[in-house]
Amino acid sequence: MIWGPEQTTASVVAVMLNVLVGASWVICFARFIKAQDDLWRKIMQDAWR
């Protein structure tokens, strides 16, 4: 089994990869929001509240 105690390297690599992908999505979305005009940015931010 890939997540067993003897496979700690695979588990650490998988967790690090997930954290990296998640951080990339946050950065990309922040850049996307900054690139929008003021009205669209306000609409998007209000939709998340």
CSV table of C-alpha atoms in Angstrom, one decimal:
chain,number,residue,atom,x,y,z
A,1,MET,CA,0.0,0.0,0.0
A,2,ILE,CA,1.4,3.4,-1.0
A,3,TRP,CA,0.4,5.2,2.3
A,4,GLY,CA,1.7,2.5,4.7
A,5,PRO,CA,4.4,3.3,7.3
A,6,GLU,CA,7.1,1.9,5.1
A,7,GLN,CA,6.3,4.4,2.3
A,8,THR,CA,7.0,7.6,4.1
A,9,THR,CA,8.9,9.1,1.2
A,10,ALA,CA,6.0,8.6,-1.2
A,11,SER,CA,3.7,10.2,1.4
A,12,VAL,CA,5.9,13.2,2.0
A,13,VAL,CA,6.3,13.8,-1.8
A,14,ALA,CA,2.5,13.5,-2.3
A,15,VAL,CA,1.8,16.0,0.5
A,16,MET,CA,4.5,18.4,-0.8
A,17,LEU,CA,3.1,18.2,-4.3
A,18,ASN,CA,-0.4,18.9,-3.1
A,19,VAL,CA,0.8,22.0,-1.1
A,20,LEU,CA,2.7,23.3,-4.1
A,21,VAL,CA,-0.3,22.9,-6.4
A,22,GLY,CA,-2.6,24.5,-3.8
A,23,ALA,CA,-0.3,27.5,-3.4
A,24,SER,CA,0.0,27.8,-7.2
A,25,TRP,CA,-3.8,28.0,-7.5
A,26,VAL,CA,-4.0,30.7,-4.8
A,27,ILE,CA,-1.3,32.8,-6.5
A,28,CYS,CA,-2.9,32.4,-10.0
A,29,PHE,CA,-6.3,33.4,-8.6
A,30,ALA,CA,-4.9,36.4,-6.9
A,31,ARG,CA,-3.2,37.5,-10.1
A,32,PHE,CA,-6.5,36.9,-12.0
A,33,ILE,CA,-8.4,39.1,-9.6
A,34,LYS,CA,-5.8,41.9,-9.8
A,35,ALA,CA,-6.1,41.8,-13.6
A,36,GLN,CA,-9.8,42.4,-13.6
A,37,ASP,CA,-11.5,45.8,-13.6
A,38,ASP,CA,-12.8,47.3,-10.4
A,39,LEU,CA,-16.5,46.3,-10.9
A,40,TRP,CA,-15.7,42.7,-11.8
A,41,ARG,CA,-13.3,42.5,-8.9
A,42,LYS,CA,-15.9,43.7,-6.5
A,43,ILE,CA,-18.5,41.2,-7.9
A,44,MET,CA,-16.0,38.3,-7.5
A,45,GLN,CA,-15.0,39.3,-4.0
A,46,ASP,CA,-18.6,39.7,-2.9
A,47,ALA,CA,-19.4,36.3,-4.3
A,48,TRP,CA,-16.9,34.7,-2.0
A,49,ARG,CA,-18.4,36.3,1.2
